[in-house]
């Protein structure tokens, strides 16, 4: 359904000459990702309202999306799988991981902050075949990630030590850590363009959790 909607939008843009034929596949992928993000956002709000965790859910969503926007990560093989994985990951962090680790938030949060900053500084963004990024674009994304994610993570880590913000800062740190884990997973399974320019056979479009 999501893929069909994206195809319809991309076809309309081509017919109206808003984009060239060469950008058709890219447009399908871009539209599909935006629809998926909107659906995940709505689901997170509804589940958060039902479980009384709207604030934590929103922080998880924003942290997760910010990291993935610059660094990439694992992409599921279909929009449906992407939706399910994204929602389950965020809810697992909000409802299970954070309550278990929060009594030791200072320790766990500091460790998470160090790990995320190290990942951003040392690991290149994942260049999924569907993204069609050139080496220069990957490098530019990496530079932006360092400028945005390193200060953000450092600020969240500092927030652990100020009581009014500690709970929310810990939510943010868990979210970016989970996103970093998904990046590592994508790297481990080779879900990106190879260094020599050859691509892994692309899976059906999907953003993935």
JSON list of N, CA and C in Angstrom, two decimals, residues 21-63:
[
{"chain": "A", "resi": 21, "resn": "UNK", "atom": "N", "xyz": [12.94, 11.61, -15.50]},
{"chain": "A", "resi": 21, "resn": "UNK", "atom": "CA", "xyz": [12.77, 10.15, -15.42]},
{"chain": "A", "resi": 21, "resn": "UNK", "atom": "C", "xyz": [13.89, 9.51, -14.59]},
{"chain": "A", "resi": 22, "resn": "UNK", "atom": "N", "xyz": [15.08, 10.10, -14.66]},
{"chain": "A", "resi": 22, "resn": "UNK", "atom": "CA", "xyz": [16.22, 9.52, -13.94]},
{"chain": "A", "resi": 22, "resn": "UNK", "atom": "C", "xyz": [16.02, 9.55, -12.42]},
{"chain": "A", "resi": 23, "resn": "UNK", "atom": "N", "xyz": [15.19, 10.47, -11.95]},
{"chain": "A", "resi": 23, "resn": "UNK", "atom": "CA", "xyz": [14.96, 10.60, -10.51]},
{"chain": "A", "resi": 23, "resn": "UNK", "atom": "C", "xyz": [13.73, 9.83, -10.03]},
{"chain": "A", "resi": 24, "resn": "UNK", "atom": "N", "xyz": [13.13, 9.06, -10.94]},
{"chain": "A", "resi": 24, "resn": "UNK", "atom": "CA", "xyz": [11.89, 8.35, -10.58]},
{"chain": "A", "resi": 24, "resn": "UNK", "atom": "C", "xyz": [12.10, 7.41, -9.39]},
{"chain": "A", "resi": 25, "resn": "UNK", "atom": "N", "xyz": [13.11, 6.53, -9.46]},
{"chain": "A", "resi": 25, "resn": "UNK", "atom": "CA", "xyz": [13.35, 5.56, -8.39]},
{"chain": "A", "resi": 25, "resn": "UNK", "atom": "C", "xyz": [13.68, 6.26, -7.08]},
{"chain": "A", "resi": 26, "resn": "UNK", "atom": "N", "xyz": [14.48, 7.31, -7.17]},
{"chain": "A", "resi": 26, "resn": "UNK", "atom": "CA", "xyz": [14.82, 8.08, -5.96]},
{"chain": "A", "resi": 26, "resn": "UNK", "atom": "C", "xyz": [13.57, 8.69, -5.35]},
{"chain": "A", "resi": 27, "resn": "UNK", "atom": "N", "xyz": [12.68, 9.23, -6.20]},
{"chain": "A", "resi": 27, "resn": "UNK", "atom": "CA", "xyz": [11.46, 9.86, -5.71]},
{"chain": "A", "resi": 27, "resn": "UNK", "atom": "C", "xyz": [10.56, 8.84, -5.03]},
{"chain": "A", "resi": 28, "resn": "UNK", "atom": "N", "xyz": [10.42, 7.65, -5.63]},
{"chain": "A", "resi": 28, "resn": "UNK", "atom": "CA", "xyz": [9.61, 6.60, -5.02]},
{"chain": "A", "resi": 28, "resn": "UNK", "atom": "C", "xyz": [10.14, 6.29, -3.62]},
{"chain": "A", "resi": 29, "resn": "UNK", "atom": "N", "xyz": [11.45, 6.13, -3.51]},
{"chain": "A", "resi": 29, "resn": "UNK", "atom": "CA", "xyz": [12.07, 5.81, -2.23]},
{"chain": "A", "resi": 29, "resn": "UNK", "atom": "C", "xyz": [11.87, 6.94, -1.22]},
{"chain": "A", "resi": 30, "resn": "UNK", "atom": "N", "xyz": [12.07, 8.19, -1.66]},
{"chain": "A", "resi": 30, "resn": "UNK", "atom": "CA", "xyz": [11.95, 9.34, -0.76]},
{"chain": "A", "resi": 30, "resn": "UNK", "atom": "C", "xyz": [10.52, 9.51, -0.25]},
{"chain": "A", "resi": 31, "resn": "UNK", "atom": "N", "xyz": [9.55, 9.38, -1.15]},
{"chain": "A", "resi": 31, "resn": "UNK", "atom": "CA", "xyz": [8.14, 9.52, -0.75]},
{"chain": "A", "resi": 31, "resn": "UNK", "atom": "C", "xyz": [7.76, 8.39, 0.20]},
{"chain": "A", "resi": 32, "resn": "UNK", "atom": "N", "xyz": [8.22, 7.18, -0.12]},
{"chain": "A", "resi": 32, "resn": "UNK", "atom": "CA", "xyz": [7.91, 6.03, 0.73]},
{"chain": "A", "resi": 32, "resn": "UNK", "atom": "C", "xyz": [8.44, 6.23, 2.14]},
{"chain": "A", "resi": 33, "resn": "UNK", "atom": "N", "xyz": [9.65, 6.73, 2.25]},
{"chain": "A", "resi": 33, "resn": "UNK", "atom": "CA", "xyz": [10.25, 6.97, 3.57]},
{"chain": "A", "resi": 33, "resn": "UNK", "atom": "C", "xyz": [9.44, 7.99, 4.36]},
{"chain": "A", "resi": 34, "resn": "UNK", "atom": "N", "xyz": [8.98, 9.03, 3.69]},
{"chain": "A", "resi": 34, "resn": "UNK", "atom": "CA", "xyz": [8.23, 10.07, 4.40]},
{"chain": "A", "resi": 34, "resn": "UNK", "atom": "C", "xyz": [6.86, 9.55, 4.87]},
{"chain": "A", "resi": 35, "resn": "UNK", "atom": "N", "xyz": [6.24, 8.74, 4.06]},
{"chain": "A", "resi": 35, "resn": "UNK", "atom": "CA", "xyz": [4.97, 8.14, 4.49]},
{"chain": "A", "resi": 35, "resn": "UNK", "atom": "C", "xyz": [5.20, 7.24, 5.68]},
{"chain": "A", "resi": 36, "resn": "UNK", "atom": "N", "xyz": [6.26, 6.45, 5.63]},
{"chain": "A", "resi": 36, "resn": "UNK", "atom": "CA", "xyz": [6.58, 5.54, 6.73]},
{"chain": "A", "resi": 36, "resn": "UNK", "atom": "C", "xyz": [6.84, 6.32, 8.02]},
{"chain": "A", "resi": 37, "resn": "UNK", "atom": "N", "xyz": [7.60, 7.39, 7.92]},
{"chain": "A", "resi": 37, "resn": "UNK", "atom": "CA", "xyz": [7.89, 8.20, 9.10]},
{"chain": "A", "resi": 37, "resn": "UNK", "atom": "C", "xyz": [6.61, 8.76, 9.71]},
{"chain": "A", "resi": 38, "resn": "UNK", "atom": "N", "xyz": [5.70, 9.23, 8.84]},
{"chain": "A", "resi": 38, "resn": "UNK", "atom": "CA", "xyz": [4.43, 9.77, 9.33]},
{"chain": "A", "resi": 38, "resn": "UNK", "atom": "C", "xyz": [3.61, 8.70, 10.03]},
{"chain": "A", "resi": 39, "resn": "UNK", "atom": "N", "xyz": [3.57, 7.50, 9.46]},
{"chain": "A", "resi": 39, "resn": "UNK", "atom": "CA", "xyz": [2.80, 6.41, 10.06]},
{"chain": "A", "resi": 39, "resn": "UNK", "atom": "C", "xyz": [3.39, 6.00, 11.41]},
{"chain": "A", "resi": 40, "resn": "UNK", "atom": "N", "xyz": [4.72, 5.91, 11.46]},
{"chain": "A", "resi": 40, "resn": "UNK", "atom": "CA", "xyz": [5.38, 5.56, 12.73]},
{"chain": "A", "resi": 40, "resn": "UNK", "atom": "C", "xyz": [5.10, 6.63, 13.78]},
{"chain": "A", "resi": 41, "resn": "UNK", "atom": "N", "xyz": [5.18, 7.90, 13.37]},
{"chain": "A", "resi": 41, "resn": "UNK", "atom": "CA", "xyz": [4.94, 9.00, 14.30]},
{"chain": "A", "resi": 41, "resn": "UNK", "atom": "C", "xyz": [3.53, 8.93, 14.88]},
{"chain": "A", "resi": 42, "resn": "UNK", "atom": "N", "xyz": [2.55, 8.70, 14.03]},
{"chain": "A", "resi": 42, "resn": "UNK", "atom": "CA", "xyz": [1.16, 8.59, 14.49]},
{"chain": "A", "resi": 42, "resn": "UNK", "atom": "C", "xyz": [1.00, 7.42, 15.44]},
{"chain": "A", "resi": 43, "resn": "UNK", "atom": "N", "xyz": [1.60, 6.27, 15.08]},
{"chain": "A", "resi": 43, "resn": "UNK", "atom": "CA", "xyz": [1.49, 5.08, 15.93]},
{"chain": "A", "resi": 43, "resn": "UNK", "atom": "C", "xyz": [2.14, 5.31, 17.28]},
{"chain": "A", "resi": 44, "resn": "UNK", "atom": "N", "xyz": [3.29, 5.98, 17.28]},
{"chain": "A", "resi": 44, "resn": "UNK", "atom": "CA", "xyz": [3.99, 6.27, 18.54]},
{"chain": "A", "resi": 44, "resn": "UNK", "atom": "C", "xyz": [3.15, 7.17, 19.44]},
{"chain": "A", "resi": 45, "resn": "UNK", "atom": "N", "xyz": [2.52, 8.17, 18.84]},
{"chain": "A", "resi": 45, "resn": "UNK", "atom": "CA", "xyz": [1.67, 9.07, 19.62]},
{"chain": "A", "resi": 45, "resn": "UNK", "atom": "C", "xyz": [0.48, 8.31, 20.23]},
{"chain": "A", "resi": 46, "resn": "UNK", "atom": "N", "xyz": [-0.16, 7.48, 19.43]},
{"chain": "A", "resi": 46, "resn": "UNK", "atom": "CA", "xyz": [-1.32, 6.73, 19.91]},
{"chain": "A", "resi": 46, "resn": "UNK", "atom": "C", "xyz": [-0.94, 5.76, 21.02]},
{"chain": "A", "resi": 47, "resn": "UNK", "atom": "N", "xyz": [0.15, 5.02, 20.82]},
{"chain": "A", "resi": 47, "resn": "UNK", "atom": "CA", "xyz": [0.59, 4.07, 21.84]},
{"chain": "A", "resi": 47, "resn": "UNK", "atom": "C", "xyz": [1.05, 4.80, 23.09]},
{"chain": "A", "resi": 48, "resn": "UNK", "atom": "N", "xyz": [1.76, 5.93, 22.88]},
{"chain": "A", "resi": 48, "resn": "UNK", "atom": "CA", "xyz": [2.22, 6.72, 24.02]},
{"chain": "A", "resi": 48, "resn": "UNK", "atom": "C", "xyz": [1.06, 7.27, 24.84]},
{"chain": "A", "resi": 49, "resn": "UNK", "atom": "N", "xyz": [0.00, 7.70, 24.14]},
{"chain": "A", "resi": 49, "resn": "UNK", "atom": "CA", "xyz": [-1.18, 8.20, 24.86]},
{"chain": "A", "resi": 49, "resn": "UNK", "atom": "C", "xyz": [-1.84, 7.08, 25.65]},
{"chain": "A", "resi": 50, "resn": "UNK", "atom": "N", "xyz": [-1.89, 5.90, 25.07]},
{"chain": "A", "resi": 50, "resn": "UNK", "atom": "CA", "xyz": [-2.53, 4.76, 25.74]},
{"chain": "A", "resi": 50, "resn": "UNK", "atom": "C", "xyz": [-1.74, 4.29, 26.95]},
{"chain": "A", "resi": 51, "resn": "UNK", "atom": "N", "xyz": [-0.39, 4.37, 26.84]},
{"chain": "A", "resi": 51, "resn": "UNK", "atom": "CA", "xyz": [0.47, 3.89, 27.93]},
{"chain": "A", "resi": 51, "resn": "UNK", "atom": "C", "xyz": [1.00, 5.01, 28.82]},
{"chain": "A", "resi": 52, "resn": "UNK", "atom": "N", "xyz": [0.52, 6.24, 28.57]},
{"chain": "A", "resi": 52, "resn": "UNK", "atom": "CA", "xyz": [0.94, 7.41, 29.37]},
{"chain": "A", "resi": 52, "resn": "UNK", "atom": "C", "xyz": [2.44, 7.66, 29.26]},
{"chain": "A", "resi": 53, "resn": "UNK", "atom": "N", "xyz": [2.99, 7.47, 28.06]},
{"chain": "A", "resi": 53, "resn": "UNK", "atom": "CA", "xyz": [4.42, 7.72, 27.84]},
{"chain": "A", "resi": 53, "resn": "UNK", "atom": "C", "xyz": [4.62, 8.56, 26.58]},
{"chain": "A", "resi": 54, "resn": "UNK", "atom": "N", "xyz": [3.75, 9.55, 26.37]},
{"chain": "A", "resi": 54, "resn": "UNK", "atom": "CA", "xyz": [3.85, 10.36, 25.15]},
{"chain": "A", "resi": 54, "resn": "UNK", "atom": "C", "xyz": [5.19, 11.09, 25.09]},
{"chain": "A", "resi": 55, "resn": "UNK", "atom": "N", "xyz": [5.59, 11.72, 26.18]},
{"chain": "A", "resi": 55, "resn": "UNK", "atom": "CA", "xyz": [6.84, 12.47, 26.20]},
{"chain": "A", "resi": 55, "resn": "UNK", "atom": "C", "xyz": [8.04, 11.60, 25.89]},
{"chain": "A", "resi": 56, "resn": "UNK", "atom": "N", "xyz": [8.15, 10.47, 26.58]},
{"chain": "A", "resi": 56, "resn": "UNK", "atom": "CA", "xyz": [9.28, 9.57, 26.36]},
{"chain": "A", "resi": 56, "resn": "UNK", "atom": "C", "xyz": [9.27, 9.02, 24.93]},
{"chain": "A", "resi": 57, "resn": "UNK", "atom": "N", "xyz": [8.08, 8.69, 24.43]},
{"chain": "A", "resi": 57, "resn": "UNK", "atom": "CA", "xyz": [7.96, 8.14, 23.07]},
{"chain": "A", "resi": 57, "resn": "UNK", "atom": "C", "xyz": [8.42, 9.16, 22.03]},
{"chain": "A", "resi": 58, "resn": "UNK", "atom": "N", "xyz": [8.03, 10.42, 22.22]},
{"chain": "A", "resi": 58, "resn": "UNK", "atom": "CA", "xyz": [8.43, 11.46, 21.27]},
{"chain": "A", "resi": 58, "resn": "UNK", "atom": "C", "xyz": [9.94, 11.67, 21.30]},
{"chain": "A", "resi": 59, "resn": "UNK", "atom": "N", "xyz": [10.52, 11.66, 22.49]},
{"chain": "A", "resi": 59, "resn": "UNK", "atom": "CA", "xyz": [11.97, 11.83, 22.59]},
{"chain": "A", "resi": 59, "resn": "UNK", "atom": "C", "xyz": [12.69, 10.67, 21.90]},
{"chain": "A", "resi": 60, "resn": "UNK", "atom": "N", "xyz": [12.21, 9.46, 22.13]},
{"chain": "A", "resi": 60, "resn": "UNK", "atom": "CA", "xyz": [12.79, 8.30, 21.45]},
{"chain": "A", "resi": 60, "resn": "UNK", "atom": "C", "xyz": [12.69, 8.45, 19.95]},
{"chain": "A", "resi": 61, "resn": "UNK", "atom": "N", "xyz": [11.54, 8.85, 19.48]},
{"chain": "A", "resi": 61, "resn": "UNK", "atom": "CA", "xyz": [11.31, 8.98, 18.03]},
{"chain": "A", "resi": 61, "resn": "UNK", "atom": "C", "xyz": [12.27, 10.02, 17.44]},
{"chain": "A", "resi": 62, "resn": "UNK", "atom": "N", "xyz": [12.35, 11.18, 18.05]},
{"chain": "A", "resi": 62, "resn": "UNK", "atom": "CA", "xyz": [13.19, 12.26, 17.53]},
{"chain": "A", "resi": 62, "resn": "UNK", "atom": "C", "xyz": [14.67, 11.86, 17.55]},
{"chain": "A", "resi": 63, "resn": "UNK", "atom": "N", "xyz": [15.13, 11.29, 18.67]},
{"chain": "A", "resi": 63, "resn": "UNK", "atom": "CA", "xyz": [16.52, 10.88, 18.76]},
{"chain": "A", "resi": 63, "resn": "UNK", "atom": "C", "xyz": [16.87, 9.82, 17.73]}
]
